[in-house]
Amino acid sequence: EAEVAQSPRYKITEKSQAVAFWCDPISGHATLYWYRQILGQGPELLVQFQDESVVDDSQLPKDRFSAERLKGVDSTLKIQPAELGDSAMYLCASSPDRVNTEAFFGQGTRLTVV
Amino acid sequence: AQKVTQAQTEISVVEKEDVTLDCVYETRDTTYYLFWYKQPPSGELVFLIRRNSFDEQNEISGRYSWNFQKSTSSFNFTITASQVVDSAVYFCALSVGNTGKLIFGQGTTLQVKP
């Protein structure tokens, strides 16, 4: 069964260090999402791609976060420098397109900043 | 502004009991989609159902059923004859127009005891 792959599953990093997460969506899915889920809360959208273009990054803290999807397939989310408040689960999701279709989620990357 | 409220933070039931998870949403858009996702301890969000704003028919899938009422802006989820494997965090989510962006509630943690 096709699934969204994310790596690493867990990451511990020190404050002010750089960290990167990788996501490989389901093959053929044009839309890719990065969500952040703080413990005890629902996920919140950070950035949305349609193919290689950013559709929505209004909630992405652009002073420290960046995201790319260069060939419209896999994607990387980077944080530099990491802060204690960035500790959270980072979830990647993909869908065939953004119009009324469900998103399929990966298992996420659990980030702990110490 | 769009918002999803799941007033029940935690619910605990004994196996075989029926349980209803409440979801209230806010939006001024006439075209929107409502979702339920399940998040087991492993972390990934598992899609359960999607409804569009023009279809108020209730839906049943095995032990799961959903009640969509536009008059009260609610999309409640009932599990009949609950099982231990139903223990998870359940999220209700809203997507407006054709954005694809999911707006999640805070989630309800369901514990089913044997």
CSV table of C-alpha atoms in Angstrom, one decimal:
chain,number,residue,atom,x,y,z
A,1,GLU,CA,0.0,0.0,0.0
A,2,ALA,CA,1.4,3.4,-1.0
A,3,GLU,CA,2.3,5.7,1.9
A,4,VAL,CA,3.9,9.0,2.7
A,5,ALA,CA,7.5,8.4,3.9
A,6,GLN,CA,9.2,10.7,6.4
A,7,SER,CA,12.6,10.8,7.9
A,8,PRO,CA,14.0,10.8,10.5
A,9,ARG,CA,11.3,9.5,12.9
A,10,TYR,CA,12.9,11.2,15.8
A,11,LYS,CA,15.4,14.1,16.1
A,12,ILE,CA,17.0,15.7,19.1
A,13,THR,CA,18.9,18.8,18.4
A,14,GLU,CA,20.5,21.6,20.5
A,15,LYS,CA,19.1,25.1,20.5
A,16,SER,CA,20.6,27.3,17.7
A,17,GLN,CA,21.5,24.3,15.5
A,18,ALA,CA,20.1,23.6,12.1
A,19,VAL,CA,17.7,20.7,11.5
A,20,ALA,CA,16.1,19.2,8.4
A,21,PHE,CA,13.2,16.9,7.7
A,22,TRP,CA,12.5,15.0,4.6
A,23,CYS,CA,9.2,13.8,3.0
A,24,ASP,CA,8.4,11.6,0.1
A,25,PRO,CA,4.8,11.8,-0.8
A,26,ILE,CA,2.7,9.1,-2.5
A,27,SER,CA,3.6,8.8,-6.1
A,28,GLY,CA,1.6,11.0,-8.4
A,29,HIS,CA,0.3,13.3,-5.6
A,30,ALA,CA,0.5,16.9,-6.7
A,31,THR,CA,-0.2,18.5,-3.4
A,32,LEU,CA,2.1,18.3,-0.4
A,33,TYR,CA,1.6,19.7,3.0
A,34,TRP,CA,3.8,20.2,6.1
A,35,TYR,CA,1.9,20.5,9.4
A,36,ARG,CA,3.3,21.1,12.9
A,37,GLN,CA,1.6,19.5,15.8
A,38,ILE,CA,2.5,20.7,19.3
A,39,LEU,CA,1.8,18.1,22.0
A,40,GLY,CA,-1.8,18.1,23.0
A,41,GLN,CA,-3.0,20.2,20.1
A,42,GLY,CA,-4.2,19.7,16.6
A,43,PRO,CA,-1.9,20.0,13.6
A,44,GLU,CA,-1.4,23.4,12.0
A,45,LEU,CA,-0.4,24.0,8.4
A,46,LEU,CA,3.0,25.4,7.9
A,47,VAL,CA,3.3,25.2,4.1
A,48,GLN,CA,1.4,23.8,1.2
A,49,PHE,CA,2.9,23.0,-2.3
A,50,GLN,CA,1.1,22.4,-5.5
A,51,ASP,CA,3.7,20.5,-7.6
A,52,GLU,CA,6.9,22.6,-7.0
A,53,SER,CA,5.1,25.9,-6.2
A,54,VAL,CA,4.2,27.2,-2.8
A,55,VAL,CA,0.5,27.7,-2.5
A,56,ASP,CA,0.3,28.8,1.2
A,57,ASP,CA,3.1,29.6,3.6
A,58,SER,CA,1.3,32.2,5.6
A,59,GLN,CA,1.9,30.4,8.9
A,60,LEU,CA,5.6,29.5,8.2
A,61,PRO,CA,8.0,31.5,10.4
A,62,LYS,CA,10.1,32.5,7.5
A,63,ASP,CA,12.9,34.0,9.6
A,64,ARG,CA,14.0,30.5,10.6
A,65,PHE,CA,12.0,28.0,8.6
A,66,SER,CA,12.3,27.2,4.9
A,67,ALA,CA,10.7,24.5,2.7
A,68,GLU,CA,11.4,23.3,-0.8
A,69,ARG,CA,10.0,20.8,-3.3
A,70,LEU,CA,12.4,21.3,-6.2
A,71,LYS,CA,11.2,18.7,-8.6
A,72,GLY,CA,7.6,18.6,-7.4
A,73,VAL,CA,8.2,15.2,-5.8
A,74,ASP,CA,9.9,15.0,-2.4
A,75,SER,CA,10.3,17.9,0.0
A,76,THR,CA,12.6,19.2,2.7
A,77,LEU,CA,11.6,21.4,5.7
A,78,LYS,CA,14.5,23.1,7.4
A,79,ILE,CA,14.8,25.0,10.7
A,80,GLN,CA,17.8,27.3,11.3
A,81,PRO,CA,18.4,28.1,14.1
A,82,ALA,CA,16.2,25.8,16.1
A,83,GLU,CA,14.5,27.2,19.2
A,84,LEU,CA,13.1,25.4,22.3
A,85,GLY,CA,9.6,26.3,21.1
A,86,ASP,CA,10.1,24.3,17.9
A,87,SER,CA,9.8,21.0,19.8
A,88,ALA,CA,6.8,19.3,18.1
A,89,MET,CA,5.7,16.6,15.7
A,90,TYR,CA,6.2,17.6,12.1
A,91,LEU,CA,3.8,15.9,9.8
A,92,CYS,CA,3.9,15.6,6.0
A,93,ALA,CA,0.8,14.8,4.0
A,94,SER,CA,0.0,14.5,0.3
A,95,SER,CA,-3.1,14.4,-1.8
A,96,PRO,CA,-3.8,13.8,-5.5
A,97,ASP,CA,-4.8,17.5,-5.8
A,98,ARG,CA,-6.1,20.1,-3.4
A,99,VAL,CA,-9.7,20.0,-4.5
A,100,ASN,CA,-11.9,18.1,-2.1
A,101,THR,CA,-9.7,15.1,-1.7
A,102,GLU,CA,-8.4,13.6,1.5
A,103,ALA,CA,-4.8,14.1,2.6
A,104,PHE,CA,-2.7,11.0,3.5
A,105,PHE,CA,-0.3,11.6,6.3
A,106,GLY,CA,3.1,10.2,7.1
A,107,GLN,CA,4.2,9.0,10.6
A,108,GLY,CA,5.8,12.3,11.3
A,109,THR,CA,9.2,13.5,12.7
A,110,ARG,CA,9.2,14.1,16.4
A,111,LEU,CA,11.6,17.0,17.1
A,112,THR,CA,13.0,17.8,20.5
A,113,VAL,CA,15.1,20.9,20.9
A,114,VAL,CA,17.3,20.9,24.1
B,1,ALA,CA,-12.5,33.1,10.2
B,2,GLN,CA,-12.7,29.3,10.3
B,3,LYS,CA,-12.6,27.3,13.5
B,4,VAL,CA,-13.2,23.8,14.7
B,5,THR,CA,-14.1,23.0,18.3
B,6,GLN,CA,-13.9,19.7,20.0
B,7,ALA,CA,-15.1,20.4,23.5
B,8,GLN,CA,-14.3,16.9,24.9
B,9,THR,CA,-10.6,16.7,25.7
B,10,GLU,CA,-10.7,13.1,27.0
B,11,ILE,CA,-13.3,10.4,27.1
B,12,SER,CA,-13.0,7.1,28.9
B,13,VAL,CA,-15.4,4.2,28.3
B,14,VAL,CA,-15.6,0.5,28.9
B,15,GLU,CA,-15.4,-1.8,26.0
B,16,LYS,CA,-18.7,-2.4,24.2
B,17,GLU,CA,-20.1,1.0,25.2
B,18,ASP,CA,-21.2,3.4,22.5
B,19,VAL,CA,-19.4,6.7,22.5
B,20,THR,CA,-20.0,10.0,20.6
B,21,LEU,CA,-17.3,12.5,19.8
B,22,ASP,CA,-18.6,16.0,19.3
B,23,CYS,CA,-17.4,18.5,16.7
B,24,VAL,CA,-18.6,22.0,16.1
B,25,TYR,CA,-17.3,24.1,13.2
B,26,GLU,CA,-17.4,27.8,12.2
B,27,THR,CA,-17.1,29.1,8.6
B,28,ARG,CA,-18.9,31.7,6.5
B,29,ASP,CA,-18.1,29.8,3.3
B,30,THR,CA,-20.9,27.9,1.6
B,31,THR,CA,-18.5,25.3,0.2
B,32,TYR,CA,-16.5,23.4,2.7
B,33,TYR,CA,-15.5,19.9,3.7
B,34,LEU,CA,-15.5,18.2,7.0
B,35,PHE,CA,-13.1,15.4,8.0
B,36,TRP,CA,-12.4,13.0,10.9
B,37,TYR,CA,-9.0,11.6,11.4
B,38,LYS,CA,-7.7,9.0,13.9
B,39,GLN,CA,-4.2,9.4,15.5
B,40,PRO,CA,-3.0,6.2,17.2
B,41,PRO,CA,0.1,6.3,19.4
B,42,SER,CA,2.3,5.6,16.4
B,43,GLY,CA,1.6,9.2,15.3
B,44,GLU,CA,0.3,9.1,11.8
B,45,LEU,CA,-3.1,10.6,11.1
B,46,VAL,CA,-5.5,8.0,9.6
B,47,PHE,CA,-8.3,9.3,7.4
B,48,LEU,CA,-11.8,8.2,8.4
B,49,ILE,CA,-14.3,10.2,6.5
B,50,ARG,CA,-14.9,13.3,4.3
B,51,ARG,CA,-18.2,15.1,3.9
B,52,ASN,CA,-19.0,18.1,1.7
B,53,SER,CA,-21.2,21.0,2.8
B,54,PHE,CA,-23.9,20.1,0.3
B,55,ASP,CA,-24.5,16.5,1.5
B,56,GLU,CA,-26.1,16.3,4.9
B,57,GLN,CA,-26.8,12.6,4.7
B,58,ASN,CA,-25.6,10.7,7.7
B,59,GLU,CA,-23.1,7.9,7.0
B,60,ILE,CA,-22.4,4.5,8.6
B,61,SER,CA,-19.4,2.4,8.1
B,62,GLY,CA,-19.3,-0.7,10.2
B,63,ARG,CA,-19.2,0.4,13.9
B,64,TYR,CA,-18.6,4.0,12.9
B,65,SER,CA,-21.3,6.6,12.1
B,66,TRP,CA,-21.3,10.3,11.4
B,67,ASN,CA,-24.1,12.9,12.0
B,68,PHE,CA,-23.8,16.1,10.0
B,69,GLN,CA,-26.2,18.9,10.9
B,70,LYS,CA,-25.7,22.2,9.2
B,71,SER,CA,-28.3,23.8,11.4
B,72,THR,CA,-26.1,23.4,14.4
B,73,SER,CA,-22.8,23.4,12.5
B,74,SER,CA,-21.9,20.0,14.0
B,75,PHE,CA,-20.3,16.9,12.6
B,76,ASN,CA,-20.4,14.3,15.4
B,77,PHE,CA,-18.8,10.9,15.3
B,78,THR,CA,-20.3,7.8,17.0
B,79,ILE,CA,-18.5,4.5,17.7
B,80,THR,CA,-20.9,1.7,18.4
B,81,ALA,CA,-19.7,-1.2,20.6
B,82,SER,CA,-16.3,0.4,21.3
B,83,GLN,CA,-13.2,-1.8,21.3
B,84,VAL,CA,-9.8,-1.4,22.9
B,85,VAL,CA,-8.3,-0.8,19.5
B,86,ASP,CA,-10.4,2.3,19.1
B,87,SER,CA,-8.2,4.0,21.7
B,88,ALA,CA,-6.6,7.0,20.0
B,89,VAL,CA,-6.8,10.7,19.6
B,90,TYR,CA,-9.6,11.7,17.2
B,91,PHE,CA,-9.5,15.0,15.2
B,92,CYS,CA,-12.2,16.8,13.4
B,93,ALA,CA,-11.1,19.1,10.6
B,94,LEU,CA,-12.5,21.6,8.2
B,95,SER,CA,-11.4,22.6,4.7
B,96,VAL,CA,-13.0,25.6,3.0
B,97,GLY,CA,-13.4,26.2,-0.7
B,98,ASN,CA,-10.8,24.4,-2.8
B,99,THR,CA,-7.8,25.2,-0.7
B,100,GLY,CA,-7.2,21.7,0.6
B,101,LYS,CA,-5.8,23.2,3.8
B,102,LEU,CA,-7.1,21.4,6.9
B,103,ILE,CA,-8.1,23.3,10.0
B,104,PHE,CA,-8.0,20.9,12.9
B,105,GLY,CA,-9.8,20.9,16.3
B,106,GLN,CA,-7.8,20.3,19.4
B,107,GLY,CA,-8.6,16.6,19.4
B,108,THR,CA,-10.4,14.2,21.7
B,109,THR,CA,-8.5,11.4,23.4
B,110,LEU,CA,-10.6,8.3,23.6
B,111,GLN,CA,-9.6,5.5,26.0
B,112,VAL,CA,-11.5,2.3,25.8
B,113,LYS,CA,-10.9,0.0,28.8
B,114,PRO,CA,-11.3,-3.7,28.6
